[in-house]
Amino acid sequence: MSPIQIYAADGTPLPATVSRERLLDLVRGAYERGGTHLDRGAVEIELAEVADKAACSLLRDRWDDDFPIAAYDELLTAVAALRAVLGFDPTPTAQEVLEWAEKLGERLGSEAGGPSAQFFVRFLDGPYRGAVLSVPGTLAMPDLGPAGTLSLPIAWGDNLEPGRGEARYQRDAVADEGLWLYRLAGDVQKDSRPYIALPATDQVGA
């Protein structure tokens, strides 16, 4: 690997002093201190998995006042910054995760007809287990609430063998303390997780 080119604030190239191999070894050393051995080629996948876990945890815990979600915010930003320094594809920051969730909720409720309002939905199992989204739904009876079924984007595998698809959820008949509950309807890939697409590289839910 060639050294990473560094630039001054005015755009002037500066002599490269740190090779990418050295940066990767510094990352590997930090993981070694934590008890995890990584080969150089495994660093990118490890960081991507950390970002996935933090993003999914943010979706699950952001409505819980007792949970310190600031840690997810800082972790996602730190991973995104580290991946940028190492030249890897970007992963989302917390702000981008929340913007994605808002747009996903809007898309899921886009077919609501007549008088509508925002409803909070929680997913009880499957790739979105524990996540809460705000989804538009109808105020008209007998179809009060969000849609009876929701299809959400999922991913599986890693950067080398990525998989994409959808998880279909079915709504329970009655809301629970203001939350409409959804259960997975049908099978999904075993290691599926929410597919959180970056706005600059992909469209939400694609």
Short mmCIF file of C-alpha atoms in Angstrom, two decimals:
data_model
loop_
_atom_site.label_atom_id
_atom_site.label_comp_id
_atom_site.label_asym_id
_atom_site.label_seq_id
_atom_site.Cartn_x
_atom_site.Cartn_y
_atom_site.Cartn_z
CA MET A 1 0.00 0.00 0.00
CA SER A 2 1.23 3.49 -0.79
CA PRO A 3 1.55 6.20 1.88
CA ILE A 4 -1.52 8.38 2.43
CA GLN A 5 -1.15 11.86 0.93
CA ILE A 6 -1.62 14.64 3.50
CA TYR A 7 -2.65 18.19 2.53
CA ALA A 8 -2.25 21.55 4.26
CA ALA A 9 -5.24 23.81 4.89
CA ASP A 10 -4.53 25.69 1.64
CA GLY A 11 -4.46 22.44 -0.37
CA THR A 12 -0.68 22.16 -0.64
CA PRO A 13 0.52 18.52 -0.60
CA LEU A 14 2.67 17.68 2.40
CA PRO A 15 5.26 14.92 2.60
CA ALA A 16 3.58 11.68 3.66
CA THR A 17 4.96 10.52 7.00
CA VAL A 18 2.64 7.67 7.94
CA SER A 19 1.92 4.68 5.70
CA ARG A 20 -1.48 3.02 5.58
CA GLU A 21 0.12 -0.19 6.84
CA ARG A 22 1.32 1.69 9.92
CA LEU A 23 -2.16 3.10 10.54
CA LEU A 24 -3.71 -0.36 10.19
CA ASP A 25 -1.15 -1.77 12.63
CA LEU A 26 -2.03 0.95 15.15
CA VAL A 27 -5.68 -0.05 14.90
CA ARG A 28 -4.75 -3.73 15.24
CA GLY A 29 -2.68 -2.90 18.31
CA ALA A 30 -5.67 -1.25 19.98
CA TYR A 31 -7.76 -4.34 19.31
CA GLU A 32 -4.98 -6.56 20.67
CA ARG A 33 -5.10 -4.58 23.92
CA GLY A 34 -8.81 -5.41 24.02
CA GLY A 35 -8.13 -9.09 23.52
CA THR A 36 -9.04 -9.33 19.81
CA HIS A 37 -6.52 -10.32 17.16
CA LEU A 38 -7.13 -8.88 13.70
CA ASP A 39 -5.25 -9.36 10.47
CA ARG A 40 -4.82 -6.23 8.38
CA GLY A 41 -7.43 -7.46 5.94
CA ALA A 42 -10.01 -7.90 8.71
CA VAL A 43 -9.89 -4.33 10.06
CA GLU A 44 -12.41 -2.93 7.56
CA ILE A 45 -15.00 -5.64 8.23
CA GLU A 46 -14.54 -5.29 12.01
CA LEU A 47 -15.13 -1.54 11.88
CA ALA A 48 -18.17 -2.00 9.62
CA GLU A 49 -19.64 -4.48 12.10
CA VAL A 50 -19.04 -2.05 14.99
CA ALA A 51 -20.92 0.65 13.06
CA ASP A 52 -23.79 -1.75 12.30
CA LYS A 53 -24.14 -2.75 15.96
CA ALA A 54 -24.01 0.84 17.19
CA ALA A 55 -26.56 2.00 14.61
CA CYS A 56 -28.99 -0.82 15.46
CA SER A 57 -28.56 -0.12 19.19
CA LEU A 58 -29.29 3.56 18.57
CA LEU A 59 -32.55 2.66 16.82
CA ARG A 60 -33.47 0.41 19.74
CA ASP A 61 -32.54 2.68 22.65
CA ARG A 62 -33.00 6.26 21.44
CA TRP A 63 -36.52 6.52 22.90
CA ASP A 64 -35.40 5.24 26.32
CA ASP A 65 -34.69 8.22 28.58
CA ASP A 66 -32.72 6.02 30.97
CA PHE A 67 -30.19 4.88 28.37
CA PRO A 68 -27.05 6.91 27.55
CA ILE A 69 -27.43 7.06 23.76
CA ALA A 70 -24.71 9.74 23.54
CA ALA A 71 -22.23 6.85 23.54
CA TYR A 72 -23.70 5.57 20.26
CA ASP A 73 -23.47 9.05 18.77
CA GLU A 74 -19.80 9.38 19.65
CA LEU A 75 -18.95 5.81 18.64
CA LEU A 76 -20.57 6.11 15.21
CA THR A 77 -18.73 9.38 14.54
CA ALA A 78 -15.41 7.92 15.72
CA VAL A 79 -15.79 4.84 13.50
CA ALA A 80 -16.77 6.98 10.50
CA ALA A 81 -13.73 9.20 11.09
CA LEU A 82 -11.36 6.24 11.49
CA ARG A 83 -12.67 4.58 8.32
CA ALA A 84 -12.17 7.86 6.42
CA VAL A 85 -8.56 8.08 7.63
CA LEU A 86 -7.94 4.48 6.54
CA GLY A 87 -9.56 5.04 3.15
CA PHE A 88 -12.47 2.63 3.69
CA ASP A 89 -16.03 3.13 2.45
CA PRO A 90 -18.03 5.40 4.80
CA THR A 91 -20.35 4.24 7.56
CA PRO A 92 -23.17 6.44 8.92
CA THR A 93 -22.96 8.88 11.80
CA ALA A 94 -25.74 8.94 14.39
CA GLN A 95 -27.33 11.94 12.68
CA GLU A 96 -27.43 10.03 9.40
CA VAL A 97 -28.96 6.99 11.12
CA LEU A 98 -31.74 9.13 12.59
CA GLU A 99 -32.37 10.88 9.26
CA TRP A 100 -32.55 7.47 7.58
CA ALA A 101 -35.05 6.24 10.19
CA GLU A 102 -37.22 9.33 9.69
CA LYS A 103 -37.27 8.89 5.90
CA LEU A 104 -37.94 5.16 6.26
CA GLY A 105 -40.93 5.88 8.51
CA GLU A 106 -42.27 8.38 5.96
CA ARG A 107 -41.91 5.83 3.18
CA LEU A 108 -43.63 3.11 5.20
CA GLY A 109 -46.60 5.41 5.79
CA SER A 110 -46.72 6.92 2.31
CA GLU A 111 -49.88 4.98 1.35
CA ALA A 112 -51.95 6.09 4.33
CA GLY A 113 -55.15 7.65 2.96
CA GLY A 114 -57.58 10.10 4.52
CA PRO A 115 -56.90 11.86 7.84
CA SER A 116 -53.52 10.76 9.14
CA ALA A 117 -51.22 11.13 12.15
CA GLN A 118 -47.83 9.89 13.34
CA PHE A 119 -47.82 6.59 15.23
CA PHE A 120 -44.94 4.94 17.06
CA VAL A 121 -44.28 1.31 16.16
CA ARG A 122 -42.01 -1.23 17.86
CA PHE A 123 -40.66 -4.41 16.31
CA LEU A 124 -40.73 -7.42 18.62
CA ASP A 125 -38.44 -9.82 16.77
CA GLY A 126 -36.38 -10.34 13.63
CA PRO A 127 -33.73 -7.96 12.26
CA TYR A 128 -35.46 -4.87 13.67
CA ARG A 129 -36.06 -6.35 17.14
CA GLY A 130 -36.48 -3.56 19.71
CA ALA A 131 -36.35 -0.70 17.19
CA VAL A 132 -38.97 2.05 17.37
CA LEU A 133 -39.98 4.10 14.32
CA SER A 134 -42.44 6.95 13.82
CA VAL A 135 -44.76 5.96 10.97
CA PRO A 136 -47.72 7.90 9.51
CA GLY A 137 -51.04 6.07 9.71
CA THR A 138 -54.74 6.66 9.33
CA LEU A 139 -57.14 8.10 11.88
CA ALA A 140 -60.13 6.59 10.10
CA MET A 141 -61.95 3.57 11.53
CA PRO A 142 -61.77 0.63 11.19
CA ASP A 143 -58.20 1.03 9.89
CA LEU A 144 -56.99 3.22 12.76
CA GLY A 145 -53.22 3.18 13.09
CA PRO A 146 -50.26 2.40 10.83
CA ALA A 147 -50.38 -0.13 8.00
CA GLY A 148 -51.18 -3.76 8.78
CA THR A 149 -47.94 -4.94 7.19
CA LEU A 150 -44.60 -3.21 6.79
CA SER A 151 -41.64 -4.25 4.63
CA LEU A 152 -38.27 -2.98 5.84
CA PRO A 153 -34.84 -3.09 4.14
CA ILE A 154 -32.35 -5.59 5.56
CA ALA A 155 -28.76 -6.62 4.92
CA TRP A 156 -26.66 -9.67 5.74
CA GLY A 157 -23.13 -10.85 5.16
CA ASP A 158 -20.19 -8.44 5.12
CA ASN A 159 -18.40 -6.11 2.72
CA LEU A 160 -16.97 -9.06 0.79
CA GLU A 161 -20.27 -10.95 0.43
CA PRO A 162 -23.11 -8.47 0.97
CA GLY A 163 -26.76 -9.47 0.81
CA ARG A 164 -29.81 -7.20 0.51
CA GLY A 165 -33.53 -7.84 0.86
CA GLU A 166 -36.64 -7.03 2.89
CA ALA A 167 -38.19 -8.24 6.13
CA ARG A 168 -41.99 -8.30 6.24
CA TYR A 169 -43.70 -7.48 9.54
CA GLN A 170 -47.33 -7.97 10.61
CA ARG A 171 -49.07 -5.60 13.04
CA ASP A 172 -50.69 -6.86 16.24
CA ALA A 173 -54.37 -6.00 16.54
CA VAL A 174 -54.07 -3.70 19.57
CA ALA A 175 -51.55 -1.02 20.54
CA ASP A 176 -49.61 -1.38 23.81
CA GLU A 177 -49.16 1.82 25.83
CA GLY A 178 -49.15 3.96 22.70
CA LEU A 179 -46.90 1.64 20.69
CA TRP A 180 -48.16 -0.42 17.79
CA LEU A 181 -46.39 -3.78 17.89
CA TYR A 182 -45.15 -5.71 14.86
CA ARG A 183 -43.98 -9.31 14.54
CA LEU A 184 -41.89 -10.84 11.80
CA ALA A 185 -44.02 -12.54 9.13
CA GLY A 186 -41.93 -15.02 7.18
CA ASP A 187 -38.31 -16.13 7.22
CA VAL A 188 -35.22 -13.95 6.78
CA GLN A 189 -31.50 -14.68 6.48
CA LYS A 190 -30.12 -15.74 9.87
CA ASP A 191 -27.66 -12.86 10.32
CA SER A 192 -29.97 -10.16 8.92
CA ARG A 193 -29.84 -6.62 10.26
CA PRO A 194 -31.38 -3.28 9.24
CA TYR A 195 -29.88 -1.98 6.01
CA ILE A 196 -29.03 1.64 6.81
CA ALA A 197 -28.09 3.35 3.56
CA LEU A 198 -26.08 6.55 3.43
CA PRO A 199 -27.94 9.38 1.64
CA ALA A 200 -24.87 10.25 -0.48
CA THR A 201 -24.41 6.70 -1.77
CA ASP A 202 -27.86 5.12 -1.87
CA GLN A 203 -31.55 5.83 -1.42
CA VAL A 204 -33.36 4.87 1.75
CA GLY A 205 -34.73 1.34 1.54
CA ALA A 206 -33.15 0.59 -1.83
#
